[in-house]
mmCIF file of C-alpha atoms in Angstrom:
data_model
loop_
_atom_site.group_PDB
_atom_site.id
_atom_site.type_symbol
_atom_site.label_atom_id
_atom_site.label_comp_id
_atom_site.label_asym_id
_atom_site.label_seq_id
_atom_site.Cartn_x
_atom_site.Cartn_y
_atom_site.Cartn_z
ATOM 1 C CA MET A 6 189.186 136.794 42.147
ATOM 2 C CA LEU A 7 189.033 133.853 39.735
ATOM 3 C CA LEU A 8 185.875 135.291 38.208
ATOM 4 C CA VAL A 9 187.618 138.592 37.578
ATOM 5 C CA MET A 10 190.679 136.920 36.055
ATOM 6 C CA ILE A 11 188.574 134.763 33.784
ATOM 7 C CA PHE A 12 186.593 137.761 32.571
ATOM 8 C CA ILE A 13 189.831 139.610 31.810
ATOM 9 C CA ASP A 14 191.414 136.633 30.025
ATOM 10 C CA HIS A 15 188.315 136.104 27.910
ATOM 11 C CA VAL A 16 188.647 139.495 26.249
ATOM 12 C CA PRO A 17 191.964 138.923 24.405
ATOM 13 C CA GLY A 18 194.044 141.938 23.542
ATOM 14 C CA ASN A 19 193.659 143.972 26.723
ATOM 15 C CA TRP A 20 196.572 145.087 28.885
ATOM 16 C CA TYR A 21 195.043 143.721 32.085
ATOM 17 C CA GLU A 22 195.791 140.185 30.866
ATOM 18 C CA THR A 23 199.383 140.691 31.999
ATOM 19 C CA LEU A 24 198.195 140.659 35.621
ATOM 20 C CA THR A 25 196.348 137.334 35.571
ATOM 21 C CA LEU A 26 197.531 133.841 36.492
ATOM 22 C CA ARG A 27 198.213 132.821 32.900
ATOM 23 C CA ASN A 28 201.289 135.083 32.879
ATOM 24 C CA TRP A 29 202.751 133.635 36.077
ATOM 25 C CA GLY A 30 203.264 130.056 35.030
ATOM 26 C CA PHE A 31 201.969 127.184 32.939
ATOM 27 C CA SER A 32 198.509 126.998 34.497
ATOM 28 C CA ASP A 33 195.797 129.627 34.429
ATOM 29 C CA ALA A 34 192.457 130.325 36.078
ATOM 30 C CA ALA A 35 190.894 127.205 34.527
ATOM 31 C CA GLU A 36 193.016 124.836 36.606
ATOM 32 C CA SER A 37 192.328 126.850 39.741
ATOM 33 C CA PHE A 38 188.628 126.738 38.897
ATOM 34 C CA PHE A 39 188.590 122.933 38.901
ATOM 35 C CA VAL A 40 190.477 122.745 42.193
ATOM 36 C CA MET A 41 188.094 125.192 43.834
ATOM 37 C CA SER A 42 185.066 123.477 42.292
ATOM 38 C CA GLY A 43 186.157 120.204 43.843
ATOM 39 C CA MET A 44 186.673 121.887 47.209
ATOM 40 C CA ALA A 45 183.208 123.432 46.997
ATOM 41 C CA ALA A 46 181.627 120.075 46.186
ATOM 42 C CA GLY A 47 183.469 118.415 49.067
ATOM 43 C CA LEU A 48 182.362 121.083 51.523
ATOM 44 C CA ALA A 49 178.794 121.289 50.270
ATOM 45 C CA TYR A 50 177.845 117.679 49.634
ATOM 46 C CA THR A 51 179.928 115.497 51.951
ATOM 47 C CA GLY A 52 177.356 115.619 54.746
ATOM 48 C CA GLY A 53 174.432 114.518 52.602
ATOM 49 C CA VAL A 54 176.335 111.693 50.957
ATOM 50 C CA ALA A 55 177.778 110.532 54.295
ATOM 51 C CA ARG A 56 174.253 110.242 55.776
ATOM 52 C CA TRP A 57 172.754 108.344 52.872
ATOM 53 C CA ARG A 58 171.853 105.387 55.098
ATOM 54 C CA GLU A 59 169.719 107.709 57.248
ATOM 55 C CA ILE A 60 168.194 109.974 54.602
ATOM 56 C CA GLY A 61 168.216 107.559 51.666
ATOM 57 C CA LEU A 62 170.690 107.215 48.830
ATOM 58 C CA TRP A 63 168.675 109.388 46.449
ATOM 59 C CA SER A 64 168.425 112.207 49.006
ATOM 60 C CA GLY A 65 172.205 112.289 49.178
ATOM 61 C CA ILE A 66 172.731 112.145 45.422
ATOM 62 C CA ALA A 67 169.856 114.307 44.165
ATOM 63 C CA PRO A 68 171.232 117.746 45.165
ATOM 64 C CA ILE A 69 174.492 117.033 43.334
ATOM 65 C CA TRP A 70 172.808 115.827 40.170
ATOM 66 C CA LYS A 71 170.384 118.733 40.340
ATOM 67 C CA ARG A 72 173.378 121.036 40.362
ATOM 68 C CA ALA A 73 174.842 119.222 37.351
ATOM 69 C CA TRP A 74 171.542 119.759 35.510
ATOM 70 C CA VAL A 75 171.565 123.474 36.378
ATOM 71 C CA LEU A 76 175.095 123.756 35.004
ATOM 72 C CA TYR A 77 174.063 121.959 31.808
ATOM 73 C CA LEU A 78 171.151 124.346 31.266
ATOM 74 C CA THR A 79 173.405 127.300 32.033
ATOM 75 C CA HIS A 80 175.933 126.078 29.486
ATOM 76 C CA VAL A 81 173.300 125.752 26.747
ATOM 77 C CA PHE A 82 171.934 129.214 27.578
ATOM 78 C CA LEU A 83 175.402 130.770 27.442
ATOM 79 C CA THR A 84 176.153 129.014 24.156
ATOM 80 C CA VAL A 85 172.971 130.343 22.567
ATOM 81 C CA GLY A 86 173.687 133.779 24.030
ATOM 82 C CA GLY A 87 177.205 133.759 22.624
ATOM 83 C CA ILE A 88 175.956 132.750 19.182
ATOM 84 C CA ALA A 89 173.396 135.569 19.301
ATOM 85 C CA ILE A 90 175.997 138.164 20.310
ATOM 86 C CA PHE A 91 178.285 137.300 17.415
ATOM 87 C CA ALA A 92 175.360 137.045 14.982
ATOM 88 C CA ILE A 93 174.222 140.536 15.989
ATOM 89 C CA GLY A 94 177.758 141.800 15.492
ATOM 90 C CA ALA A 95 177.842 140.321 12.003
ATOM 91 C CA GLU A 96 174.353 141.423 10.932
ATOM 92 C CA ALA A 97 174.143 144.857 12.535
ATOM 93 C CA PHE A 98 177.747 146.001 12.300
ATOM 94 C CA GLY A 99 179.146 144.021 9.383
ATOM 95 C CA LEU A 100 181.626 142.078 11.521
ATOM 96 C CA THR A 101 181.344 138.901 9.467
ATOM 97 C CA GLU A 102 184.682 137.629 10.766
ATOM 98 C CA LEU A 103 182.907 136.921 14.056
ATOM 99 C CA LEU A 104 180.997 134.076 12.404
ATOM 100 C CA THR A 105 184.147 131.967 12.182
ATOM 101 C CA LYS A 106 185.624 132.756 15.601
ATOM 102 C CA ASN A 107 185.462 130.608 18.729
ATOM 103 C CA ASN A 108 184.376 127.408 16.952
ATOM 104 C CA LEU A 109 181.274 129.095 15.484
ATOM 105 C CA ARG A 110 181.905 128.180 11.837
ATOM 106 C CA GLN A 111 179.901 124.954 12.127
ATOM 107 C CA VAL A 112 176.974 126.787 13.726
ATOM 108 C CA PHE A 113 176.523 129.083 10.741
ATOM 109 C CA GLN A 114 177.655 126.753 7.955
ATOM 110 C CA ASN A 115 176.447 123.358 9.217
ATOM 111 C CA THR A 116 173.624 124.397 11.506
ATOM 112 C CA GLY A 117 171.669 121.159 11.972
ATOM 113 C CA PRO A 118 174.543 118.954 13.146
ATOM 114 C CA ALA A 119 175.970 121.850 15.167
ATOM 115 C CA LEU A 120 172.692 122.240 17.082
ATOM 116 C CA ILE A 121 172.690 118.518 17.819
ATOM 117 C CA GLY A 122 176.251 118.909 19.037
ATOM 118 C CA ILE A 123 175.327 121.829 21.285
ATOM 119 C CA VAL A 124 172.543 120.018 23.146
ATOM 120 C CA THR A 125 174.605 116.813 23.433
ATOM 121 C CA LEU A 126 177.686 118.816 24.529
ATOM 122 C CA GLY A 127 179.643 117.603 21.528
ATOM 123 C CA HIS A 128 179.975 121.096 20.067
ATOM 124 C CA GLN A 129 181.290 123.701 22.486
ATOM 125 C CA ILE A 130 182.105 127.244 21.465
ATOM 126 C CA GLY A 131 185.288 128.879 22.673
ATOM 127 C CA TYR A 132 185.304 130.693 26.012
ATOM 128 C CA VAL A 133 182.022 128.999 27.017
ATOM 129 C CA ASN A 134 183.285 125.448 27.342
ATOM 130 C CA ILE A 135 184.204 124.698 30.941
ATOM 131 C CA LEU A 136 180.782 123.903 32.415
ATOM 132 C CA PRO A 137 180.269 120.653 30.438
ATOM 133 C CA ALA A 138 183.280 119.016 32.082
ATOM 134 C CA TYR A 139 182.198 120.339 35.470
ATOM 135 C CA SER A 140 178.684 118.916 34.943
ATOM 136 C CA VAL A 141 180.067 115.490 34.052
ATOM 137 C CA LEU A 142 182.318 115.505 37.102
ATOM 138 C CA LEU A 143 179.374 116.373 39.349
ATOM 139 C CA LEU A 144 177.514 113.349 37.987
ATOM 140 C CA ALA A 145 180.376 111.190 39.254
ATOM 141 C CA ALA A 146 180.879 113.204 42.453
ATOM 142 C CA PRO A 147 178.523 111.178 44.738
ATOM 143 C CA PHE A 148 180.533 108.023 44.142
ATOM 144 C CA ALA A 149 183.825 109.892 44.517
ATOM 145 C CA LEU A 150 182.574 111.345 47.814
ATOM 146 C CA LEU A 151 181.619 107.909 49.121
ATOM 147 C CA LEU A 152 185.060 106.512 48.313
ATOM 148 C CA GLY A 153 186.866 109.678 49.365
ATOM 149 C CA GLN A 154 185.388 109.601 52.862
ATOM 150 C CA ARG A 155 186.377 105.983 53.410
ATOM 151 C CA ALA A 156 189.628 105.718 51.463
ATOM 152 C CA PRO A 157 190.864 109.162 50.373
ATOM 153 C CA TYR A 158 194.196 107.911 49.113
ATOM 154 C CA GLY A 159 192.456 105.085 47.288
ATOM 155 C CA LEU A 160 190.325 107.659 45.463
ATOM 156 C CA LEU A 161 193.434 109.691 44.686
ATOM 157 C CA ALA A 162 195.194 106.599 43.313
ATOM 158 C CA VAL A 163 192.234 105.737 41.060
ATOM 159 C CA SER A 164 192.134 109.341 39.853
ATOM 160 C CA ILE A 165 195.850 109.398 39.036
ATOM 161 C CA VAL A 166 195.621 106.107 37.137
ATOM 162 C CA LEU A 167 192.677 107.416 35.103
ATOM 163 C CA TRP A 168 194.534 110.671 34.366
ATOM 164 C CA PHE A 169 197.653 108.806 33.244
ATOM 165 C CA ALA A 170 195.712 106.329 31.094
ATOM 166 C CA THR A 171 193.786 109.200 29.520
ATOM 167 C CA GLY A 172 196.975 110.828 28.312
ATOM 168 C CA LEU A 173 198.606 107.552 27.343
ATOM 169 C CA PHE A 174 195.697 106.318 25.218
ATOM 170 C CA ARG A 175 194.276 109.764 24.267
ATOM 171 C CA LEU A 176 190.910 109.026 25.876
ATOM 172 C CA ASN A 177 188.267 111.727 25.561
ATOM 173 C CA LEU A 178 184.557 112.300 25.023
ATOM 174 C CA PRO A 179 183.822 112.808 21.317
ATOM 175 C CA ALA A 180 183.137 116.147 19.697
ATOM 176 C CA TYR A 181 180.373 116.521 17.104
ATOM 177 C CA PRO A 182 180.179 117.511 14.284
ATOM 178 C CA ASN A 183 183.870 118.451 14.428
ATOM 179 C CA PRO A 184 186.410 115.643 14.782
ATOM 180 C CA GLY A 185 188.329 115.246 18.014
ATOM 181 C CA GLY A 186 187.160 115.552 21.597
ATOM 182 C CA TRP A 187 186.276 117.978 24.363
ATOM 183 C CA PHE A 188 188.700 120.830 25.008
ATOM 184 C CA PHE A 189 188.361 120.312 28.770
ATOM 185 C CA ASN A 190 188.711 116.543 28.797
ATOM 186 C CA PRO A 191 186.833 115.327 31.907
ATOM 187 C CA PHE A 192 188.870 112.104 32.069
ATOM 188 C CA ALA A 193 192.017 114.191 32.557
ATOM 189 C CA TRP A 194 190.693 117.203 34.429
ATOM 190 C CA GLN A 195 188.992 114.988 36.996
ATOM 191 C CA LEU A 196 192.355 114.698 38.747
ATOM 192 C CA ILE A 197 192.496 118.277 39.991
ATOM 193 C CA PHE A 198 188.766 118.171 40.705
ATOM 194 C CA VAL A 199 189.326 115.083 42.879
ATOM 195 C CA ILE A 200 192.249 116.744 44.658
ATOM 196 C CA GLY A 201 189.965 119.679 45.395
ATOM 197 C CA LEU A 202 187.196 117.295 46.473
ATOM 198 C CA LEU A 203 189.484 115.523 48.942
ATOM 199 C CA THR A 204 190.607 118.899 50.238
ATOM 200 C CA GLY A 205 186.976 119.914 50.770
ATOM 201 C CA ILE A 206 186.185 116.657 52.586
ATOM 202 C CA ALA A 207 189.136 117.245 54.911
ATOM 203 C CA LEU A 208 188.231 120.897 55.494
ATOM 204 C CA ARG A 209 184.698 119.903 56.431
ATOM 205 C CA GLY A 210 186.234 117.805 59.179
ATOM 206 C CA GLY A 211 188.451 120.683 60.325
ATOM 207 C CA LYS A 212 191.641 119.268 58.800
ATOM 208 C CA ARG A 213 193.887 119.729 55.773
ATOM 209 C CA PHE A 214 194.227 117.029 53.140
ATOM 210 C CA VAL A 215 197.819 118.116 52.482
ATOM 211 C CA PRO A 216 199.347 119.360 55.746
ATOM 212 C CA LYS A 217 201.474 122.444 56.102
ATOM 213 C CA HIS A 218 205.138 121.471 56.047
ATOM 214 C CA PRO A 219 208.219 123.609 55.386
ATOM 215 C CA VAL A 220 209.700 121.046 53.000
ATOM 216 C CA LEU A 221 206.516 120.896 50.918
ATOM 217 C CA LEU A 222 206.303 124.675 50.936
ATOM 218 C CA ALA A 223 209.921 124.957 49.793
ATOM 219 C CA PHE A 224 209.303 122.506 46.946
ATOM 220 C CA ALA A 225 206.163 124.384 45.889
ATOM 221 C CA VAL A 226 207.884 127.770 45.916
ATOM 222 C CA GLY A 227 210.877 126.274 44.127
ATOM 223 C CA TRP A 228 208.680 124.852 41.367
ATOM 224 C CA ILE A 229 206.931 128.195 40.871
ATOM 225 C CA VAL A 230 210.288 129.981 40.595
ATOM 226 C CA PHE A 231 211.574 127.294 38.219
ATOM 227 C CA VAL A 232 208.525 127.696 35.961
ATOM 228 C CA LEU A 233 208.891 131.486 35.948
ATOM 229 C CA SER A 234 212.534 131.037 34.971
ATOM 230 C CA TRP A 235 211.503 128.639 32.215
ATOM 231 C CA ILE A 236 209.112 131.233 30.812
ATOM 232 C CA TYR A 237 210.985 134.496 31.282
ATOM 233 C CA ILE A 238 214.757 133.909 31.443
ATOM 234 C CA PRO A 239 216.158 134.251 27.893
ATOM 235 C CA GLY A 240 217.759 131.058 26.680
ATOM 236 C CA PHE A 241 216.526 128.858 29.516
ATOM 237 C CA GLY A 242 213.078 128.243 28.039
ATOM 238 C CA PRO A 243 214.382 126.883 24.716
ATOM 239 C CA VAL A 244 216.738 124.576 26.607
ATOM 240 C CA MET A 245 213.876 123.128 28.648
ATOM 241 C CA ASP A 246 211.610 122.906 25.612
ATOM 242 C CA GLY A 247 214.343 121.002 23.799
ATOM 243 C CA LEU A 248 214.727 118.642 26.737
ATOM 244 C CA MET A 249 210.988 117.926 26.749
ATOM 245 C CA ALA A 250 211.079 117.271 22.993
ATOM 246 C CA ARG A 251 213.939 114.797 23.404
ATOM 247 C CA LEU A 252 212.128 113.014 26.223
ATOM 248 C CA GLN A 253 209.029 112.678 24.075
ATOM 249 C CA ALA A 254 211.149 111.394 21.192
ATOM 250 C CA VAL A 255 212.449 108.524 23.330
ATOM 251 C CA GLY A 256 208.945 107.481 24.360
ATOM 252 C CA VAL A 257 207.995 109.544 27.418
ATOM 253 C CA PRO A 258 204.195 110.076 27.228
ATOM 254 C CA PHE A 259 203.244 113.396 25.663
ATOM 255 C CA HIS A 260 201.174 114.534 28.659
ATOM 256 C CA ILE A 261 204.362 114.406 30.727
ATOM 257 C CA THR A 262 206.421 116.488 28.319
ATOM 258 C CA SER A 263 203.949 118.730 26.472
ATOM 259 C CA GLN A 264 201.583 121.507 27.487
ATOM 260 C CA ASP A 265 198.486 120.232 25.698
ATOM 261 C CA LYS A 266 195.810 121.752 27.913
ATOM 262 C CA THR A 267 193.156 119.212 26.921
ATOM 263 C CA PHE A 268 194.980 116.379 28.689
ATOM 264 C CA LEU A 269 196.062 118.389 31.767
ATOM 265 C CA PRO A 270 199.808 117.813 31.270
ATOM 266 C CA VAL A 271 201.936 117.282 34.331
ATOM 267 C CA LEU A 272 203.721 120.634 33.931
ATOM 268 C CA ARG A 273 200.438 122.529 34.266
ATOM 269 C CA LEU A 274 199.187 120.171 36.978
ATOM 270 C CA LEU A 275 202.229 120.626 39.201
ATOM 271 C CA HIS A 276 202.145 124.377 38.707
ATOM 272 C CA VAL A 277 198.537 124.828 39.813
ATOM 273 C CA LEU A 278 199.033 122.493 42.783
ATOM 274 C CA ALA A 279 202.107 124.470 43.830
ATOM 275 C CA VAL A 280 200.263 127.784 43.541
ATOM 276 C CA VAL A 281 197.249 126.537 45.504
ATOM 277 C CA TYR A 282 199.456 125.026 48.211
ATOM 278 C CA VAL A 283 201.532 128.178 48.654
ATOM 279 C CA ILE A 284 198.419 130.354 48.831
ATOM 280 C CA SER A 285 196.863 128.020 51.406
ATOM 281 C CA CYS A 286 199.960 128.303 53.603
ATOM 282 C CA LEU A 287 200.131 132.111 53.692
ATOM 283 C CA PRO A 288 198.193 133.685 56.602
ATOM 284 C CA ILE A 289 198.185 137.043 54.829
ATOM 285 C CA ILE A 290 195.871 135.601 52.159
ATOM 286 C CA ALA A 291 193.154 134.961 54.745
ATOM 287 C CA ARG A 292 193.591 138.458 56.181
ATOM 288 C CA LEU A 293 193.393 140.067 52.758
ATOM 289 C CA SER A 294 190.330 137.997 51.890
ATOM 290 C CA ALA A 295 188.580 139.230 55.029
ATOM 291 C CA HIS A 296 189.503 142.897 54.495
ATOM 292 C CA ALA A 297 186.716 145.393 53.909
ATOM 293 C CA TYR A 298 188.190 146.286 50.527
ATOM 294 C CA GLY A 299 187.598 142.703 49.439
ATOM 295 C CA GLU A 300 183.826 142.936 49.887
ATOM 296 C CA PRO A 301 183.093 143.439 46.149
ATOM 297 C CA LEU A 302 184.955 140.207 45.401
ATOM 298 C CA ARG A 303 183.104 138.404 48.202
ATOM 299 C CA VAL A 304 179.776 139.628 46.841
ATOM 300 C CA MET A 305 180.687 138.265 43.410
ATOM 301 C CA GLY A 306 181.793 134.990 44.979
ATOM 302 C CA ARG A 307 178.468 134.577 46.756
ATOM 303 C CA GLN A 308 176.717 134.900 43.402
ATOM 304 C CA GLY A 309 179.274 132.798 41.571
ATOM 305 C CA LEU A 310 177.240 131.135 38.837
ATOM 306 C CA LEU A 311 175.335 134.312 38.030
ATOM 307 C CA VAL A 312 178.510 136.387 37.841
ATOM 308 C CA PHE A 313 180.267 133.755 35.768
ATOM 309 C CA SER A 314 177.363 133.651 33.325
ATOM 310 C CA ALA A 315 177.173 137.433 33.062
ATOM 311 C CA GLY A 316 180.945 137.602 32.666
ATOM 312 C CA ALA A 317 180.925 134.986 29.902
ATOM 313 C CA LEU A 318 178.367 136.903 27.854
ATOM 314 C CA LEU A 319 180.002 140.241 28.607
ATOM 315 C CA SER A 320 183.416 138.937 27.549
ATOM 316 C CA LEU A 321 182.025 137.691 24.231
ATOM 317 C CA ALA A 322 180.412 141.083 23.727
ATOM 318 C CA GLY A 323 183.795 142.596 24.557
ATOM 319 C CA GLN A 324 185.459 140.530 21.847
ATOM 320 C CA ALA A 325 182.962 141.921 19.335
ATOM 321 C CA VAL A 326 183.490 145.464 20.630
ATOM 322 C CA LEU A 327 187.262 145.170 20.242
ATOM 323 C CA VAL A 328 186.844 143.942 16.669
ATOM 324 C CA TYR A 329 184.550 146.871 15.865
ATOM 325 C CA PHE A 330 186.893 149.418 17.462
ATOM 326 C CA ASP A 331 190.037 147.751 16.160
ATOM 327 C CA GLY A 332 192.963 150.132 16.526
ATOM 328 C CA VAL A 333 191.264 152.392 19.091
ATOM 329 C CA ALA A 334 193.699 151.862 21.960
ATOM 330 C CA ILE A 335 191.545 153.249 24.747
ATOM 331 C CA VAL A 336 188.661 150.813 24.189
ATOM 332 C CA PRO A 337 190.241 147.730 25.844
ATOM 333 C CA TRP A 338 191.533 149.933 28.658
ATOM 334 C CA LEU A 339 187.989 151.115 29.385
ATOM 335 C CA PHE A 340 185.975 147.981 28.628
ATOM 336 C CA ILE A 341 187.554 145.787 31.307
ATOM 337 C CA PRO A 342 187.037 148.105 34.324
ATOM 338 C CA VAL A 343 183.540 149.012 33.135
ATOM 339 C CA GLY A 344 182.775 145.313 32.755
ATOM 340 C CA MET A 345 184.094 144.539 36.233
ATOM 341 C CA VAL A 346 181.866 147.221 37.734
ATOM 342 C CA ALA A 347 178.929 145.771 35.804
ATOM 343 C CA LEU A 348 179.646 142.283 37.173
ATOM 344 C CA TRP A 349 179.829 143.652 40.698
ATOM 345 C CA GLY A 350 176.524 145.442 40.091
ATOM 346 C CA VAL A 351 174.870 142.221 38.961
ATOM 347 C CA ALA A 352 176.136 140.445 42.075
ATOM 348 C CA TRP A 353 175.152 143.345 44.355
ATOM 349 C CA VAL A 354 171.578 143.317 43.088
ATOM 350 C CA ALA A 355 171.346 139.527 43.425
ATOM 351 C CA ASP A 356 172.785 139.708 46.958
ATOM 352 C CA TRP A 357 169.949 141.872 48.281
ATOM 353 C CA LYS A 358 168.574 139.211 50.648
ATOM 354 C CA ARG A 359 171.750 139.115 52.701
ATOM 355 C CA ARG A 360 172.047 142.895 52.794
ATOM 356 C CA ALA A 361 168.436 143.199 53.911
ATOM 357 C CA GLY A 362 169.166 140.854 56.793
ATOM 358 C CA ARG A 363 166.863 138.143 55.532
ATOM 359 C CA PRO A 364 167.886 134.536 56.170
ATOM 360 C CA LEU A 365 169.160 132.735 53.120
ATOM 361 C CA ARG A 366 167.862 129.260 52.390
ATOM 362 C CA HIS A 367 170.601 126.854 53.390
ATOM 363 C CA THR A 368 170.599 124.469 50.475
ATOM 364 C CA LEU A 369 173.534 122.450 49.295
ATOM 365 C CA VAL A 370 173.535 124.258 45.971
ATOM 366 C CA GLN A 371 173.681 127.664 47.637
ATOM 367 C CA THR A 372 176.445 126.496 49.915
ATOM 368 C CA GLU A 373 178.469 125.539 46.882
ATOM 369 C CA ASP A 374 177.880 128.916 45.247
ATOM 370 C CA ARG A 375 179.144 130.742 48.302
ATOM 371 C CA VAL A 376 182.251 128.611 48.542
ATOM 372 C CA MET A 377 183.206 128.555 44.887
ATOM 373 C CA PRO A 378 182.816 131.277 42.329
ATOM 374 C CA VAL A 379 181.938 129.334 39.190
ATOM 375 C CA ALA A 380 184.190 130.320 36.273
ATOM 376 C CA ALA A 381 185.680 129.350 32.664
ATOM 377 C CA GLU A 382 188.014 129.344 29.950
#
């Protein structure tokens, strides 16, 4: 489902956006992606890291770093593909405005430094910029898994301190050639990845990291309702925004009071944690996920990285299509469902081994793909 929502959100200007997570609170599919990515890593790699004394340290680490390398290569491929799509739109259809969208200006006006930035991850184009942070977090994942298995709350404490210090001192990896830093700041976004990782470690042992409890559930539901009220009740939002501004004026750190996505502000963090917790506590979610009608989504989930990659390129093509057919109302209505069918088709073709009854190779990387549909914003 995250893959579908991300595809929809990455074609701005379509009606279907109103149905995605971004309209139901402060967080969106990106936050959920990092939580689920951490869970997938915990489920997939805990065993290998835990047995490093038996199989060797490198044997436990190598599959995780191999996955990080695959994600890096995928990111570079998607970046080049996105540049090509917009260049074709400009050259073949006269859509020159595409050359300045999505952080592409440097690519076409300052090509040499921009290419250096692309391969060093310093220059990331819009809508294809989540995999770099995920790759960096996977590089650190073996050490987080080792600590998380022995002292889960110690790992959580370290993660929270790093998140807080990141916002307090504006820590980030540098962008190049543009000034500033990464949009998805790995020093901040590691917190929800670590929470997902600890959840995955616990699930692998047949437990929950955060237990079901009516008080916790009530708080989570209450926060979701409060956030919806903040967004949609006339007059209430400006009051809360004013309160946050006053708190920041008296010295409260900006990542506590603002909604700067780069630093994973606490308002977005609490919202995604509340949503994930509520969903995890509802038995109907498991039943719906197992329903026959959910098979297309399960197929896409099993081919997560492939579907994410196809969706990223298709969404960029969709942005160009909407520019070309600007003012033709039916185009966004048609493009999204056609694109979703295309993504399912890509996954269906790639899933042929399972349908044919052939055994799949049980590698750690494949396990992760089946658990977590890789996605972006």
